[in-house]
Coordinates of C-alpha atoms (C1' of nucleotides) in Angstrom, one line a residue:
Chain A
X1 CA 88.2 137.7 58.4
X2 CA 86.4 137.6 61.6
X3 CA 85.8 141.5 61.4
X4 CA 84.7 141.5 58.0
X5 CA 82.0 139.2 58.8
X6 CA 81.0 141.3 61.4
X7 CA 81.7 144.1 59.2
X8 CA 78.9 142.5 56.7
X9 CA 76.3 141.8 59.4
X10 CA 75.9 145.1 60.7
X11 CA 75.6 146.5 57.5
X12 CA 72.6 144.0 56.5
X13 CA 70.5 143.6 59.2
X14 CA 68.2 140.6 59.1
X15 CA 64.7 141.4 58.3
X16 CA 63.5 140.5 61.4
X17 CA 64.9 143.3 63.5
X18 CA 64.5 146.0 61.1
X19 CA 61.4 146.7 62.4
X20 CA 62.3 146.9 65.8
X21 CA 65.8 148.9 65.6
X22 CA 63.5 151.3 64.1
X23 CA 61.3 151.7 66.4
X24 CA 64.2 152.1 68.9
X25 CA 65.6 155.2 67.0
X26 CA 62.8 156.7 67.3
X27 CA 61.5 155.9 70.8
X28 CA 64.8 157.3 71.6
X29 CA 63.6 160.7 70.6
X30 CA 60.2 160.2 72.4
X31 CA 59.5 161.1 76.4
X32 CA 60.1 158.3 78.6
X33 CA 57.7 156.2 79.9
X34 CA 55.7 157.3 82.6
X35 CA 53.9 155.3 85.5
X36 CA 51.8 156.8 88.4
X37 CA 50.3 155.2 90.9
X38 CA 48.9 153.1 92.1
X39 CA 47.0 155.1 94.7
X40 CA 45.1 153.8 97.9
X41 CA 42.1 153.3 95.2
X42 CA 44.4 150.6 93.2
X43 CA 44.2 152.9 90.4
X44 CA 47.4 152.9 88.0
X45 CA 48.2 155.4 85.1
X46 CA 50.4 154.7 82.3
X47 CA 51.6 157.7 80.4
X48 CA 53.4 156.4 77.4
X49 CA 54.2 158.0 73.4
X50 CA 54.5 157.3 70.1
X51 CA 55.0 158.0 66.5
X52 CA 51.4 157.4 64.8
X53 CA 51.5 156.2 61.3
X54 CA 52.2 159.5 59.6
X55 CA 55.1 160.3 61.9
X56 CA 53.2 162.4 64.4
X57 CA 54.1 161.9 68.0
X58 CA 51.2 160.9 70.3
X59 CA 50.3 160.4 73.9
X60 CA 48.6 157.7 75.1
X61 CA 47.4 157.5 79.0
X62 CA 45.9 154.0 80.1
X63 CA 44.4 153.8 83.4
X64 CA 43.8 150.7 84.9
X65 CA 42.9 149.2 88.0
X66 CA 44.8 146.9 90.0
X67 CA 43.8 144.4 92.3
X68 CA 44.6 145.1 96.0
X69 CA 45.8 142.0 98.1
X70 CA 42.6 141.6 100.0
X71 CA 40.8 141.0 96.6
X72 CA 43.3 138.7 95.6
X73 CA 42.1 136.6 98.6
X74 CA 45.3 136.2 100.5
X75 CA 44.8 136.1 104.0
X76 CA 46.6 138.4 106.7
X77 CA 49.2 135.3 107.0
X78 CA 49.7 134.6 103.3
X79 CA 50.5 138.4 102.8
X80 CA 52.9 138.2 106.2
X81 CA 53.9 135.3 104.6
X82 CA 55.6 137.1 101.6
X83 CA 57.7 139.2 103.6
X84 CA 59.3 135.9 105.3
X85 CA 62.9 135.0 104.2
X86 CA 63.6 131.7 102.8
X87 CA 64.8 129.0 105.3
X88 CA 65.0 125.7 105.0
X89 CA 67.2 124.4 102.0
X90 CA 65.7 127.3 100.3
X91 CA 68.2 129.5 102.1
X92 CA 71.5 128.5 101.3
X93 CA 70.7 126.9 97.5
X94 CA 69.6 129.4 94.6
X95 CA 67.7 128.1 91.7
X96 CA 70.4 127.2 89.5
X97 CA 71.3 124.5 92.3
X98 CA 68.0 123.6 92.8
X99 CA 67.7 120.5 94.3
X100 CA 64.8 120.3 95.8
X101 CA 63.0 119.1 92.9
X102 CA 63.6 115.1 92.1
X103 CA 62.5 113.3 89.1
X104 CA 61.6 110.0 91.1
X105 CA 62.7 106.7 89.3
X106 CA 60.3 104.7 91.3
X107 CA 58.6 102.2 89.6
X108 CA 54.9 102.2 89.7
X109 CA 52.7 99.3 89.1
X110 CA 49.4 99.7 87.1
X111 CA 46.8 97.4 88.3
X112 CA 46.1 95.7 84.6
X113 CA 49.1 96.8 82.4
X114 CA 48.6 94.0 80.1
X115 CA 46.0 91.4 79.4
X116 CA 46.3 88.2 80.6
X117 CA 48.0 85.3 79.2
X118 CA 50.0 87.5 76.9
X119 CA 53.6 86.6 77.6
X120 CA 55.9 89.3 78.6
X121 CA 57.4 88.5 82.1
X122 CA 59.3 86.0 82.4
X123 CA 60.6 84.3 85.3
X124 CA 64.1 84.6 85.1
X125 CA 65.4 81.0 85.7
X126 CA 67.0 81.9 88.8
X127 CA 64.3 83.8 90.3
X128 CA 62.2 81.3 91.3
X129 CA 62.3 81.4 95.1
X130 CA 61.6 77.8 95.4
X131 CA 63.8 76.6 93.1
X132 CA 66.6 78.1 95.4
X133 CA 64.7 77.1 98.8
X134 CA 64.6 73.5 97.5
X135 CA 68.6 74.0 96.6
X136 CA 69.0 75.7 100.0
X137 CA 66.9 72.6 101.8
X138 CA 63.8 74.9 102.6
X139 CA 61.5 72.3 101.6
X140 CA 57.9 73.3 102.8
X141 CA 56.5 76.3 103.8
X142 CA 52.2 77.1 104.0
X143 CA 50.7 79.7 102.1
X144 CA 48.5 80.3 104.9
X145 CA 50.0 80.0 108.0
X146 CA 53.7 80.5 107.0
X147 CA 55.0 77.7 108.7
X148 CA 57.8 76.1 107.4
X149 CA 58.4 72.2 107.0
X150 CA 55.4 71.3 108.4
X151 CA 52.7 71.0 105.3
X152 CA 51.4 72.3 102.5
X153 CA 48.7 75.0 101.7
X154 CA 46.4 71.8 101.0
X155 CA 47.2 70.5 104.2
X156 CA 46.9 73.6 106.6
X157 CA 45.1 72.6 109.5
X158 CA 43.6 76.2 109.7
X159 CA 42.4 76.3 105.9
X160 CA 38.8 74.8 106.6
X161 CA 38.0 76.4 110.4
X162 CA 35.3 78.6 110.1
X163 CA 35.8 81.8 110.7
X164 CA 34.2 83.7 113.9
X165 CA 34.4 81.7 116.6
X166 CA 38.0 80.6 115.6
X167 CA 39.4 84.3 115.5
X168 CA 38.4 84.1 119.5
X169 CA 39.5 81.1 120.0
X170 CA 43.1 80.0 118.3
X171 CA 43.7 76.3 117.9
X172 CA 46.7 74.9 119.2
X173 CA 47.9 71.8 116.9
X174 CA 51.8 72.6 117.6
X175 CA 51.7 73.1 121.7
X176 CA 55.2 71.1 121.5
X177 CA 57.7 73.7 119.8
X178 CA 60.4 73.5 120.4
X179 CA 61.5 76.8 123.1
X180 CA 57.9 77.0 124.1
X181 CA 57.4 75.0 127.3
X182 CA 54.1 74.7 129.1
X183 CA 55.4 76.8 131.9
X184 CA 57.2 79.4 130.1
X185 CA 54.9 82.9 129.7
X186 CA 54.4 83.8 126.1
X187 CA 53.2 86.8 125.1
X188 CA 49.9 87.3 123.4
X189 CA 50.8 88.3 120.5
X190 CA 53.2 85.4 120.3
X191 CA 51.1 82.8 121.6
X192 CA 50.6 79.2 119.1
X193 CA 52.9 81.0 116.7
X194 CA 56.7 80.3 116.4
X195 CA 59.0 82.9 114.7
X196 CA 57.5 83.9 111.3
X197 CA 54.3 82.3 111.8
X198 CA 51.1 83.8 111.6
X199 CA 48.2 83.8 114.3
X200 CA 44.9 82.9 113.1
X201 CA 44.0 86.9 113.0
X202 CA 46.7 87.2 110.3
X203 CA 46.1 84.9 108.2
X204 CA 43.9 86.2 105.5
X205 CA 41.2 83.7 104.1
X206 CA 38.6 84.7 101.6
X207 CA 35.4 84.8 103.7
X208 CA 32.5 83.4 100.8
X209 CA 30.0 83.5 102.9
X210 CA 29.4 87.2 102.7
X211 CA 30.4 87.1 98.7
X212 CA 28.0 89.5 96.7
X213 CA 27.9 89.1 93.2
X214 CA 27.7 92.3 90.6
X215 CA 26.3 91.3 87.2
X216 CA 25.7 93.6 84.0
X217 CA 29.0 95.6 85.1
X218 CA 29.8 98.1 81.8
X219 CA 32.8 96.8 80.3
X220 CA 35.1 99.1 82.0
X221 CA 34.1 99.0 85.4
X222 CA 37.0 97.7 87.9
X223 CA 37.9 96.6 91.1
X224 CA 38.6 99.8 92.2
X225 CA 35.3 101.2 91.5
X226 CA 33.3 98.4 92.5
X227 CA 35.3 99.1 95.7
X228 CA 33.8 103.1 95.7
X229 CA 30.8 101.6 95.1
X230 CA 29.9 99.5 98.1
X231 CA 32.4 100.9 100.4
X232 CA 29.1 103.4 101.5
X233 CA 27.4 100.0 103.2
X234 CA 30.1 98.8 105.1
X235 CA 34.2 97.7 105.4
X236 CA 34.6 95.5 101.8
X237 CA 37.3 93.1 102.5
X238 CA 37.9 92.3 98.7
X239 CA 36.3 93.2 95.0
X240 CA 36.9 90.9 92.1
X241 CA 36.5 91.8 88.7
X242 CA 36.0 89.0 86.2
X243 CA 38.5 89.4 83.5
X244 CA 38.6 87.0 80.0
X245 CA 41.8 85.0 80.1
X246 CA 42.2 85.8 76.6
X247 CA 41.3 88.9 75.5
X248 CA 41.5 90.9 78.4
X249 CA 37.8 92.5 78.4
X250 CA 35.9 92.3 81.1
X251 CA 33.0 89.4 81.9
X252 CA 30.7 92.0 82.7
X253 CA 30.2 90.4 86.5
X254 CA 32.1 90.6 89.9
X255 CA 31.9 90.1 93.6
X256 CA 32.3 92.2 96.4
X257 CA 33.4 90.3 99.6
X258 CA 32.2 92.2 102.7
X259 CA 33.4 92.0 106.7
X260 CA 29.5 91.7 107.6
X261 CA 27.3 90.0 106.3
X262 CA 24.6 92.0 107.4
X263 CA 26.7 95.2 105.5
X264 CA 26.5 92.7 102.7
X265 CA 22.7 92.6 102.7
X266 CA 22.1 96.1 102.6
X267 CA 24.8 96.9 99.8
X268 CA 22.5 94.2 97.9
X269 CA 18.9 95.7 98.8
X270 CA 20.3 99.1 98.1
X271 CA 22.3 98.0 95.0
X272 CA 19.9 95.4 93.0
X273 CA 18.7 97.3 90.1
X274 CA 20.9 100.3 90.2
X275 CA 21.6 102.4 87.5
X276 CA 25.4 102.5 87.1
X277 CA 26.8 103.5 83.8
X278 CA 23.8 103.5 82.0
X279 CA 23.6 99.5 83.3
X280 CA 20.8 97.9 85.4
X281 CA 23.3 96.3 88.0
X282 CA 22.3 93.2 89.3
X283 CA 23.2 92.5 93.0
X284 CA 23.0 89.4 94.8
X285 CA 24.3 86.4 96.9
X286 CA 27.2 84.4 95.0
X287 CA 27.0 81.2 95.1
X288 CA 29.9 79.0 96.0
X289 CA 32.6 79.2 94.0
X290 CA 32.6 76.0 91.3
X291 CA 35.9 74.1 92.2
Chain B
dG1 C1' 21.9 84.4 79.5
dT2 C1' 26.3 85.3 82.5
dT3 C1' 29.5 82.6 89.3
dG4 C1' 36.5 84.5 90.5
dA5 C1' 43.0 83.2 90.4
dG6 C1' 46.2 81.4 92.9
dC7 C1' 48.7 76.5 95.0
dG8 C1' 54.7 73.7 95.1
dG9 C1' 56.1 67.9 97.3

DNA sequence: GTTGAGCGG
């Protein structure tokens, strides 16, 4: 059975390798392939025959030129290189058991994978951290200054300080912790700060004085490129893009926040009426923010 | 003409 299927497929040949079993009976009968060179000049010859169309047999020589390694622009070292063996975990895996290449499975975040206010994530029920610090008696703890059972965001007695002056000069409204005697040395860093609390320097506040605001933005500018943008005039502590709650688009307008506010004023003498994506951008002060 | 999100007991 099995050999008369066989039997049956040699003697009908698909169509597809007619052609070519052909071709090998008769290339059997032809001189073999010849290849000379290449010499010091990189030139190659290739001496090869052939049955032309009426059955004659032919010989065609090809020379070409190939390129020498210098031309190919590898250094001394890459060309030293190639001699090298492998090392590494190169040397003791061949490809088959390659495993030096991994497929990662890390999740990346886009910065606006959906528009707003569309529902899609949901907080699972049990995910809520402070619904399980309230179970587990963790009852306050500030936004800004991390400290726990003490007061709210609202309350922090750091939120309306202004800025300079108190970076150099931390207040102290907790010089009674507990652990932390008058006379006991504390190190800088951990001076006016109990464990996970933040110093003044770490606690991040939006600075509004030096707020620039970006009007006539094209529709698809973002944060990041508002970011390229004004990075050139000094460090930009935050950009803000002004997105429509609803639909997603952009509000054409956003604000730059820099360190300095005199980095600020050049971005906006340099900026104000700067062709950017075919837009006259507009570049000013912002205003306060409306509460 | 157009000025930002989050944030609770």
């Amino acid at each position: 059975m099995v050999a008369e299927s066989m039997a049956a497929q040699a003697q009908k040949p698909r169509w597809g390798e007619m052609e070519d079993e052909e071709a090998e009976d008769l290339d059997f009968l032809l001189p073999p392939k010849q290849v000379v060179g290449p010499d010091e000049n990189g030139i190659k010859k290739i001496i090869e025959y052939k049955f032309n169309d009426e059955g004659h047999k032919v010989k065609t020589t090809t020379t070409i030129r190939v390129r020498k390694l210098a031309e190919a622009r590898l250094s001394k070292r890459a060309i030293e290189r190639r001699s090298w063996g492998k090392f590494g975990d190169a040397a003791t895996q061949d490809a088959a058991g390659d495993n030096r290449t991994n497929v990662s499975t890390e999740e990346i975040l886009l910065e606006r994978p959906r528009p707003p206010g569309s529902k899609q994530e949901e907080t699972k029920a049990s995910g809520d951290p402070f619904q399980v610090s309230k179970a587990g008696g963790v009852l306050m703890v500030c936004r800004t200054c991390l400290r726990k059972g003490d007061h709210w965001t609202a309350q922090c007695p750091y939120k309306d300080l202004a800025q300079p002056n108190f970076m150099n000069k931390p207040p102290t409204p907790d010089a009674d912790k507990p652990g932390l005697g008058k006379n006991t040395y504390v190190s800088p860093a951990l001076r006016d700060k109990g464990p996970g609390e933040r110093t003044p320097t770490e606690m991040r506040r939006r600075n509004d004085e030096n707020s620039v605001r970006v009007s006539n933005l094209s529709e698809d500018t973002r944060e990041a490129d508002l970011g390229e943008l004004f990075r050139p005039f000094g460090t930009v502590s935050r950009t803000y893009v002004a997105f429509d709650q609803k639909t997603g688009m952009s509000r054409g307008f956003g604000f730059v926040n820099f360190v300095s506010r005199e980095d600020a004023e050049r971005a906006i003498n340099k900026l104000n009426g700067y062709g950017y994506d075919n837009l006259i951008l507009r570049v000013e002060w912002a205003a306060p923010r409306a509460t």
